[in-house]
Short mmCIF file of C-alpha atoms and ligand atoms in Angstrom, two decimals:
data_model
loop_
_atom_site.label_atom_id
_atom_site.label_comp_id
_atom_site.label_asym_id
_atom_site.label_seq_id
_atom_site.Cartn_x
_atom_site.Cartn_y
_atom_site.Cartn_z
CA MET A 1 81.99 81.24 166.84
CA THR A 2 81.46 78.42 164.36
CA ASP A 3 82.02 79.38 160.66
CA PHE A 4 78.95 77.66 158.75
CA PHE A 5 77.96 80.97 157.04
CA LYS A 6 81.49 81.89 155.65
CA GLY A 7 82.35 85.40 154.54
CA ILE A 8 78.76 86.81 156.31
CA ALA A 9 79.53 88.98 159.17
CA THR A 10 76.62 90.63 161.42
CA ILE A 11 74.37 92.12 159.55
CA PRO A 12 74.42 95.88 160.45
CA PHE A 13 71.74 98.51 160.38
CA GLU A 14 72.38 100.74 157.28
CA GLY A 15 69.56 102.80 156.69
CA ALA A 16 67.28 103.25 153.77
CA GLY A 17 70.09 104.85 151.77
CA SER A 18 72.14 101.80 151.98
CA ASN A 19 72.37 99.45 149.01
CA ASN A 20 74.17 96.69 150.81
CA PRO A 21 72.07 93.59 150.33
CA LEU A 22 73.51 92.26 153.73
CA ALA A 23 72.42 95.18 155.78
CA PHE A 24 69.26 96.44 157.11
CA LYS A 25 67.58 99.26 155.86
CA TYR A 26 64.81 99.85 158.23
CA TYR A 27 65.12 97.26 160.94
CA ASN A 28 67.17 98.85 163.68
CA ALA A 29 66.98 96.93 166.91
CA GLN A 30 67.57 99.32 169.36
CA GLN A 31 65.41 102.42 167.93
CA GLN A 32 63.17 103.51 170.38
CA VAL A 33 59.38 103.37 169.00
CA ALA A 34 56.75 104.90 171.16
CA GLY A 35 58.99 103.83 174.29
CA LYS A 36 59.91 100.37 173.11
CA SER A 37 62.91 98.98 171.14
CA MET A 38 62.03 98.20 167.76
CA ALA A 39 63.54 94.51 169.10
CA GLU A 40 60.98 94.45 171.73
CA HIS A 41 58.11 95.30 169.74
CA LEU A 42 58.69 92.55 167.11
CA ARG A 43 60.28 89.91 168.86
CA PHE A 44 61.52 88.14 165.82
CA ALA A 45 62.13 84.38 165.93
CA VAL A 46 63.86 82.17 163.22
CA SER A 47 61.87 78.81 162.84
CA PHE A 48 64.24 75.55 163.07
CA TRP A 49 62.75 73.30 160.53
CA HIS A 50 62.35 75.68 157.55
CA THR A 51 65.82 77.34 157.87
CA PHE A 52 67.98 74.74 159.19
CA LYS A 53 66.12 71.60 158.10
CA GLY A 54 64.82 72.70 154.82
CA THR A 55 66.04 70.89 151.72
CA GLY A 56 64.22 72.26 149.12
CA ARG A 57 62.46 69.07 148.42
CA ASP A 58 58.96 69.23 147.20
CA ILE A 59 56.28 66.68 146.14
CA PHE A 60 57.63 66.33 142.76
CA GLY A 61 61.40 66.45 143.29
CA ALA A 62 64.23 65.65 145.54
CA GLU A 63 66.60 67.65 147.82
CA VAL A 64 68.56 70.44 146.44
CA TYR A 65 70.30 72.38 149.10
CA ASP A 66 73.81 71.27 149.91
CA ARG A 67 74.09 72.46 153.57
CA SER A 68 77.47 71.94 155.46
CA TRP A 69 75.81 71.42 158.82
CA ASP A 70 73.77 68.61 157.21
CA ALA A 71 77.05 66.55 156.03
CA PRO A 72 77.91 64.50 159.02
CA GLU A 73 77.23 60.77 158.75
CA ASN A 74 75.95 60.28 162.15
CA LYS A 75 72.51 61.50 163.19
CA MET A 76 73.64 62.87 166.33
CA THR A 77 76.68 64.60 165.19
CA ARG A 78 74.63 66.22 162.63
CA ALA A 79 72.02 67.61 164.89
CA LYS A 80 74.48 69.11 166.86
CA ALA A 81 76.31 70.79 163.87
CA THR A 82 72.74 72.00 162.65
CA LEU A 83 72.19 73.59 166.27
CA GLU A 84 75.59 75.28 165.91
CA ALA A 85 74.96 76.61 162.57
CA ALA A 86 71.56 77.49 163.68
CA PHE A 87 73.12 79.80 166.59
CA GLU A 88 75.84 81.16 164.43
CA PHE A 89 72.89 82.34 162.20
CA PHE A 90 70.79 83.90 164.89
CA GLN A 91 73.75 85.85 166.18
CA LYS A 92 74.87 87.15 162.98
CA LEU A 93 71.24 88.23 161.97
CA GLY A 94 70.70 89.86 165.44
CA VAL A 95 67.51 87.95 166.31
CA ASP A 96 66.58 87.19 169.95
CA TYR A 97 64.36 84.16 169.44
CA TYR A 98 64.26 80.87 167.91
CA CYS A 99 61.52 78.32 167.58
CA PHE A 100 61.61 74.34 167.13
CA HIS A 101 59.63 70.99 166.96
CA ASP A 102 61.49 68.54 169.37
CA ARG A 103 61.99 66.06 166.01
CA ASP A 104 63.98 69.19 164.32
CA ILE A 105 66.60 69.63 166.87
CA ALA A 106 66.87 65.68 167.72
CA PRO A 107 66.28 62.74 165.65
CA GLU A 108 63.95 60.01 165.98
CA GLY A 109 65.36 57.13 167.62
CA GLU A 110 64.87 53.39 167.17
CA THR A 111 62.65 53.38 170.28
CA PHE A 112 60.70 56.04 172.34
CA SER A 113 63.52 56.07 174.89
CA GLU A 114 66.05 56.43 172.25
CA SER A 115 64.06 59.43 170.90
CA CYS A 116 64.07 60.80 174.48
CA ARG A 117 67.38 60.44 175.31
CA ASN A 118 68.21 62.44 171.82
CA LEU A 119 66.25 65.20 172.55
CA GLU A 120 67.68 65.52 176.23
CA GLN A 121 70.90 65.37 174.98
CA MET A 122 70.24 68.23 172.32
CA VAL A 123 68.53 70.32 174.71
CA GLN A 124 71.46 70.29 176.90
CA SER A 125 73.44 71.69 173.98
CA ALA A 126 70.83 74.11 173.21
CA ALA A 127 70.73 75.07 176.80
CA LYS A 128 74.63 75.97 176.45
CA LEU A 129 74.11 77.74 173.32
CA GLN A 130 71.45 79.97 174.48
CA LYS A 131 73.54 80.93 177.68
CA ASP A 132 76.69 81.61 175.27
CA THR A 133 74.52 83.95 172.88
CA GLY A 134 71.77 85.53 174.75
CA VAL A 135 68.96 83.88 172.14
CA ASN A 136 65.91 82.51 173.53
CA LEU A 137 63.44 79.97 172.93
CA LEU A 138 60.22 81.67 171.84
CA TRP A 139 58.13 78.35 171.49
CA GLY A 140 58.67 74.55 171.27
CA THR A 141 56.15 72.43 169.61
CA ALA A 142 56.08 68.54 169.08
CA ASN A 143 56.08 67.08 165.60
CA LEU A 144 53.22 64.86 165.65
CA PHE A 145 52.79 64.74 162.01
CA GLY A 146 55.81 63.33 160.11
CA HIS A 147 56.27 59.67 161.30
CA PRO A 148 54.07 57.13 159.87
CA ARG A 149 52.62 56.28 163.18
CA TYR A 150 50.67 59.59 163.16
CA THR A 151 48.95 58.67 159.41
CA HIS A 152 45.37 58.88 160.86
CA GLY A 153 46.07 61.83 163.42
CA ALA A 154 47.98 62.13 167.01
CA ALA A 155 45.71 63.23 169.70
CA THR A 156 42.62 62.39 167.14
CA ASN A 157 43.88 59.29 166.15
CA PRO A 158 40.99 56.36 166.16
CA ASP A 159 43.70 54.01 167.92
CA ALA A 160 44.14 55.02 171.39
CA HIS A 161 47.52 53.24 171.29
CA VAL A 162 48.45 56.39 169.17
CA PHE A 163 47.02 58.96 171.59
CA ALA A 164 49.12 57.63 174.22
CA TYR A 165 52.01 57.71 171.93
CA ALA A 166 51.36 61.37 171.15
CA ALA A 167 50.66 62.20 174.87
CA ALA A 168 54.23 60.71 175.94
CA GLN A 169 55.92 62.50 173.23
CA VAL A 170 54.51 65.96 174.06
CA LYS A 171 55.18 65.12 177.70
CA HIS A 172 58.86 65.42 176.61
CA ALA A 173 58.72 68.39 174.12
CA ILE A 174 56.61 70.38 177.03
CA ALA A 175 59.69 69.59 179.48
CA ALA A 176 62.22 70.49 176.95
CA THR A 177 60.62 73.72 176.35
CA LYS A 178 60.61 74.42 179.95
CA GLU A 179 64.25 73.53 180.34
CA LEU A 180 65.13 76.00 177.64
CA GLY A 181 63.09 78.51 179.30
CA GLY A 182 60.68 78.64 176.25
CA GLU A 183 58.16 81.31 176.69
CA ASN A 184 55.32 79.61 174.85
CA TYR A 185 54.35 75.94 173.62
CA VAL A 186 52.66 75.63 170.31
CA PHE A 187 49.80 73.15 169.34
CA TRP A 188 49.47 73.18 165.44
CA GLY A 189 46.92 70.56 164.25
CA GLY A 190 49.41 68.67 162.34
CA ARG A 191 47.48 65.86 161.13
CA GLU A 192 44.46 66.50 163.47
CA GLY A 193 41.58 66.59 161.06
CA TYR A 194 39.93 64.30 158.63
CA ASP A 195 40.07 63.26 154.56
CA THR A 196 36.36 61.63 154.50
CA LEU A 197 33.77 61.43 156.98
CA LEU A 198 32.75 58.18 155.48
CA ASN A 199 35.47 56.64 158.38
CA THR A 200 35.45 59.55 160.89
CA ASP A 201 33.41 60.04 163.88
CA MET A 202 33.98 64.08 164.31
CA LYS A 203 32.45 64.20 167.76
CA GLN A 204 34.71 61.76 169.16
CA GLU A 205 38.10 63.12 167.57
CA GLN A 206 37.31 66.51 168.92
CA GLU A 207 36.61 65.47 172.42
CA GLN A 208 39.89 63.23 172.11
CA LEU A 209 41.67 66.52 171.00
CA ALA A 210 40.08 68.44 174.06
CA ARG A 211 41.17 65.66 176.58
CA PHE A 212 44.58 65.82 174.99
CA PHE A 213 45.11 69.38 175.64
CA HIS A 214 43.62 69.28 179.19
CA MET A 215 46.17 66.65 180.08
CA ALA A 216 49.04 69.08 178.56
CA VAL A 217 47.63 71.85 180.85
CA ASP A 218 48.01 69.24 183.87
CA TYR A 219 51.52 68.26 183.01
CA ALA A 220 52.70 71.95 182.77
CA ARG A 221 50.96 72.55 186.00
CA THR A 222 52.79 69.63 187.57
CA ILE A 223 56.37 70.61 186.25
CA GLY A 224 55.74 74.43 186.84
CA PHE A 225 55.77 75.03 183.07
CA THR A 226 54.57 78.91 183.06
CA GLY A 227 54.77 79.84 179.38
CA GLN A 228 51.72 80.31 177.24
CA PHE A 229 49.83 77.71 175.32
CA LEU A 230 49.02 78.50 171.98
CA ILE A 231 46.72 76.84 169.00
CA GLU A 232 47.57 77.65 165.88
CA PRO A 233 44.70 77.34 163.36
CA LYS A 234 45.09 76.19 159.98
CA PRO A 235 42.03 75.02 157.49
CA MET A 236 43.46 72.44 155.29
CA GLU A 237 46.83 70.61 154.71
CA PRO A 238 47.71 67.85 155.45
CA THR A 239 44.42 66.70 155.83
CA LYS A 240 41.41 67.70 153.79
CA HIS A 241 39.95 69.73 156.87
CA GLN A 242 41.59 70.45 159.97
CA TYR A 243 39.65 70.82 163.30
CA ASP A 244 41.72 73.93 163.93
CA PHE A 245 39.98 75.72 161.01
CA ASP A 246 40.58 79.33 161.82
CA ALA A 247 40.84 81.67 164.56
CA ALA A 248 36.87 81.75 165.06
CA THR A 249 36.82 77.75 165.35
CA VAL A 250 39.45 77.49 167.40
CA LEU A 251 37.94 80.11 169.84
CA ASN A 252 34.51 78.15 169.52
CA PHE A 253 36.35 74.63 170.67
CA LEU A 254 38.11 76.25 173.32
CA GLN A 255 34.68 77.62 174.85
CA THR A 256 32.98 74.10 174.33
CA TYR A 257 35.53 72.37 176.03
CA HIS A 258 36.55 74.68 178.80
CA LEU A 259 39.64 75.35 177.58
CA MET A 260 39.59 79.24 177.29
CA ASP A 261 41.58 80.15 180.17
CA HIS A 262 44.56 78.34 179.35
CA PHE A 263 45.15 79.24 175.46
CA LYS A 264 45.86 81.95 173.23
CA LEU A 265 46.26 81.73 169.49
CA ASN A 266 49.24 81.53 167.26
CA ILE A 267 48.03 83.23 163.84
CA GLU A 268 49.90 82.86 160.37
CA ALA A 269 49.53 84.37 157.48
CA ASN A 270 49.21 81.82 155.02
CA HIS A 271 47.08 79.84 156.99
CA ALA A 272 44.49 82.99 157.25
CA ASN A 273 44.45 83.11 153.31
CA LEU A 274 43.81 79.22 153.09
CA ALA A 275 40.77 79.68 155.25
CA GLY A 276 39.53 82.53 152.80
CA HIS A 277 40.34 85.36 155.35
CA THR A 278 42.85 88.16 155.44
CA PHE A 279 45.75 87.97 158.00
CA ALA A 280 44.44 91.10 159.66
CA HIS A 281 41.04 89.46 159.89
CA GLU A 282 42.45 86.52 161.70
CA LEU A 283 44.56 88.99 163.91
CA SER A 284 41.61 90.86 164.61
CA VAL A 285 39.26 88.12 165.47
CA ALA A 286 41.75 86.67 168.12
CA SER A 287 42.61 90.23 169.43
CA CYS A 288 38.98 91.18 169.89
CA VAL A 289 38.67 88.76 172.76
CA GLY A 290 42.29 89.09 174.04
CA LYS A 291 43.51 85.54 172.60
CA LEU A 292 45.92 86.84 170.14
CA GLY A 293 49.48 85.35 171.42
CA SER A 294 52.06 85.10 168.88
CA VAL A 295 52.20 85.62 165.12
CA ASP A 296 53.71 83.21 162.24
CA VAL A 297 54.89 85.41 159.52
CA ASN A 298 54.96 84.43 156.07
CA ARG A 299 52.90 84.61 153.28
CA GLY A 300 50.86 82.60 150.39
CA ASP A 301 50.83 83.07 146.91
CA PRO A 302 47.26 84.24 145.25
CA LEU A 303 47.81 81.89 142.42
CA LEU A 304 48.55 78.57 144.42
CA GLY A 305 46.10 77.35 146.96
CA TRP A 306 48.43 75.75 149.53
CA ASP A 307 50.68 76.96 152.33
CA THR A 308 53.74 78.07 150.24
CA ASP A 309 55.32 79.61 153.34
CA GLN A 310 57.09 82.55 151.60
CA PHE A 311 58.71 85.21 153.44
CA PRO A 312 56.73 88.30 154.10
CA VAL A 313 57.30 91.54 151.80
CA ASP A 314 54.03 93.25 151.18
CA LEU A 315 53.91 96.36 153.37
CA TYR A 316 50.11 96.76 153.06
CA GLU A 317 50.18 93.41 154.82
CA THR A 318 53.15 94.09 157.42
CA THR A 319 51.32 97.46 158.22
CA ALA A 320 47.78 96.04 158.77
CA ALA A 321 49.03 93.55 161.01
CA MET A 322 51.15 95.96 163.09
CA LEU A 323 48.10 98.00 163.53
CA VAL A 324 46.33 95.12 165.32
CA ILE A 325 49.29 94.27 167.41
CA LEU A 326 50.16 97.83 168.27
CA ASN A 327 46.46 98.60 169.17
CA GLN A 328 46.12 95.84 171.72
CA GLY A 329 49.36 96.79 173.20
CA GLY A 330 52.10 94.33 171.98
CA LEU A 331 52.19 90.42 171.74
CA GLY A 332 53.28 90.08 175.54
CA SER A 333 55.36 86.62 175.35
CA GLY A 334 54.64 86.17 171.59
CA GLY A 335 56.49 87.18 168.89
CA LEU A 336 56.83 87.01 165.44
CA ASN A 337 58.19 83.84 163.96
CA PHE A 338 59.52 83.25 160.62
CA ASP A 339 57.50 80.37 159.88
CA ALA A 340 58.73 80.98 156.31
CA LYS A 341 61.15 78.97 153.58
CA LEU A 342 63.18 79.78 150.76
CA ARG A 343 61.58 78.84 147.20
CA ARG A 344 63.05 75.68 145.76
CA GLY A 345 65.60 77.37 143.36
CA SER A 346 67.10 79.76 146.41
CA THR A 347 69.55 77.28 146.93
CA ASP A 348 72.39 79.16 148.82
CA PRO A 349 72.91 79.59 152.62
CA ILE A 350 73.21 83.64 151.78
CA ASP A 351 69.64 83.34 150.39
CA LEU A 352 68.38 82.57 154.27
CA PHE A 353 70.12 86.00 155.14
CA HIS A 354 68.43 87.64 152.02
CA ALA A 355 64.91 86.30 153.00
CA HIS A 356 64.97 87.10 157.00
CA ILE A 357 66.67 90.61 156.13
CA GLY A 358 63.63 91.18 153.86
CA GLY A 359 61.04 89.87 156.18
CA MET A 360 62.49 91.78 159.16
CA ASP A 361 62.69 95.12 157.23
CA ALA A 362 58.86 94.58 155.99
CA PHE A 363 58.02 94.33 159.60
CA ALA A 364 60.20 96.94 160.71
CA ARG A 365 58.54 99.26 158.05
CA GLY A 366 55.01 98.02 158.86
CA LEU A 367 55.76 98.99 163.00
CA LEU A 368 57.09 102.16 161.91
CA ILE A 369 53.97 103.05 159.34
CA ALA A 370 51.47 101.59 161.87
CA ARG A 371 52.84 103.92 164.69
CA LYS A 372 52.22 107.05 162.45
CA ILE A 373 48.97 105.94 161.43
CA ILE A 374 47.87 105.50 165.00
CA ASP A 375 49.88 108.75 166.42
CA ASP A 376 47.95 110.75 163.62
CA LYS A 377 44.54 109.23 164.63
CA VAL A 378 43.73 108.86 160.95
CA LEU A 379 41.62 105.50 161.13
CA SER A 380 40.81 105.86 164.89
CA GLY A 381 39.54 109.14 164.69
CA PHE A 382 37.26 108.32 161.50
CA VAL A 383 36.17 104.77 163.19
CA SER A 384 35.14 106.55 166.59
CA ASN A 385 33.07 109.16 164.79
CA ARG A 386 31.50 106.32 162.73
CA TYR A 387 30.29 104.88 165.99
CA ALA A 388 29.98 108.13 167.63
CA SER A 389 25.78 107.43 167.90
CA TYR A 390 26.37 104.79 170.66
CA ALA A 391 28.18 107.22 172.84
CA SER A 392 24.97 109.37 173.65
CA GLY A 393 20.92 109.38 173.46
CA VAL A 394 19.44 105.92 171.92
CA GLY A 395 22.78 104.47 171.03
CA GLN A 396 24.28 104.87 174.65
CA ASP A 397 21.03 103.32 176.15
CA ILE A 398 21.29 100.37 173.78
CA MET A 399 24.50 99.55 174.82
CA ALA A 400 23.68 100.17 178.60
CA GLY A 401 20.78 97.49 178.30
CA LYS A 402 18.12 100.06 178.75
CA MET A 403 16.17 99.54 175.59
CA ASN A 404 14.25 96.63 174.19
CA PHE A 405 12.31 95.97 170.87
CA LYS A 406 9.40 97.88 172.13
CA THR A 407 11.28 100.98 173.24
CA LEU A 408 12.95 100.91 170.35
CA GLU A 409 10.06 100.74 168.21
CA GLU A 410 8.42 103.70 169.79
CA TYR A 411 11.79 105.65 169.24
CA ILE A 412 11.32 105.04 165.34
CA LEU A 413 7.85 105.98 165.43
CA LYS A 414 8.94 109.17 166.60
CA THR A 415 12.04 109.79 164.76
CA GLY A 416 11.44 107.70 161.17
CA GLU A 417 14.04 106.76 158.81
CA PRO A 418 17.85 106.94 159.58
CA SER A 419 20.09 109.10 157.34
CA LEU A 420 22.70 107.01 155.14
CA LYS A 421 26.22 107.89 155.87
CA SER A 422 29.32 107.17 153.73
CA GLY A 423 31.68 104.48 154.76
CA ARG A 424 34.45 106.29 152.72
CA GLN A 425 36.54 103.18 151.97
CA GLU A 426 38.37 104.54 148.77
CA TYR A 427 39.13 107.87 150.90
CA LEU A 428 40.46 105.78 153.55
CA GLU A 429 42.64 103.43 151.30
CA ASN A 430 44.30 106.55 149.96
CA ILE A 431 45.08 107.85 153.23
CA ILE A 432 46.96 104.43 153.98
CA ASN A 433 48.35 104.81 150.81
CA SER A 434 49.89 108.09 151.66
CA TYR A 435 51.41 106.57 154.59
CA ILE A 436 53.11 103.76 152.84
C1 XLS B 1 52.40 74.35 159.26
C2 XLS B 1 52.61 75.02 160.42
C3 XLS B 1 53.80 74.35 161.07
C4 XLS B 1 53.67 75.13 162.82
C5 XLS B 1 54.33 74.42 163.86
O1 XLS B 1 51.84 74.77 158.26
O2 XLS B 1 52.63 76.26 160.09
O3 XLS B 1 54.93 74.77 160.86
O4 XLS B 1 54.00 76.39 162.70
O5 XLS B 1 54.22 73.09 164.15
NI1 NI B 2 51.99 76.84 158.22
NI1 NI B 3 53.17 77.87 161.53
#
């Protein structure tokens, strides 16, 4: 193994009593929880962009991190070193998956062809590292937002030439994902949105986006890529209004443009909050209709209105998320991807370990707590009781389509006023507290 993370060994599980900061207190990969190992339940992935390409740069200031893998002058040598550092990190942390954008692992070239050659070369290196380590690709995606050509969007660009460029780029990104055995391919809307309606034809742009997705589905079929396509909703940033605003918006888009069969959703915690929703709400909207495919785990800051992408630590949040995930029987080919970055002031490579260990422990605890809540039927018992009136009598007839407004009026004339029953929110909150 390489030695980019000097002095850091493989992170062991030591249990809740340990005070070793470089050990898991709750995440025990092999521990069985309801018939599956924790690793199988959680399917953690590390995001290449934040963890290995993050520099600490923000809108007010320059790069702050000094990373040994980022030192080589030559772009491709630097890309190779970064990839090796990444696989050293995955192994030491003990995760089974990672995620990348095409331009994270391979630098943009002078020409389109050179960019493709760079990507192909890095895919070869990644394939070898995957084989040597057993770490796999959870999902691949294309960076359709960083380069100036995408200033006005990629698929939603008013210039068809840019649409074509994006299509050509995604063709290679899907092929790269297939080559590396990626289990999913993600579309996050990047710059697919608008800043002002004064220069924007919203209907035209959404039709372009739909065309783009159909082409992706068709291309995947021609090369035999069988991974799951995912769309990642986000309401704003970088554009003022993104077309993939939230889960409900994306589901409606998929329905409108006949794409429902081909896509699921990748829900991100911080994006949910930016849309004015809780993380659990967005997970539930997707899960309700069988469309929760994967999750980007992170957290925002209630005092900051942007995508701060902090590591998850809140047990109420991880528990609520794991309740949704367990109740739908797991994430299938999806996983929990740490789309999260260090704070600018957390400057050292060791901080990357602290951050991921904390996030993994927070989700391991969420898993254990949610499992117990489900086993004890504390919520499900209450909820099914709350809807019990639909299991028999008039409620059953309503759901079976046997009633109409006229017959229900007759029912009311006979039975009169319904009785008001408490929703017991505080009582339920106290129960959740007692499990955490
Ligand atoms: C940005 C998104 C991005 C996607 C991948 O806010 O979260 O990181 O996950 O393109
Ligand atoms: Ni994000
Ligand atoms: Ni994301």
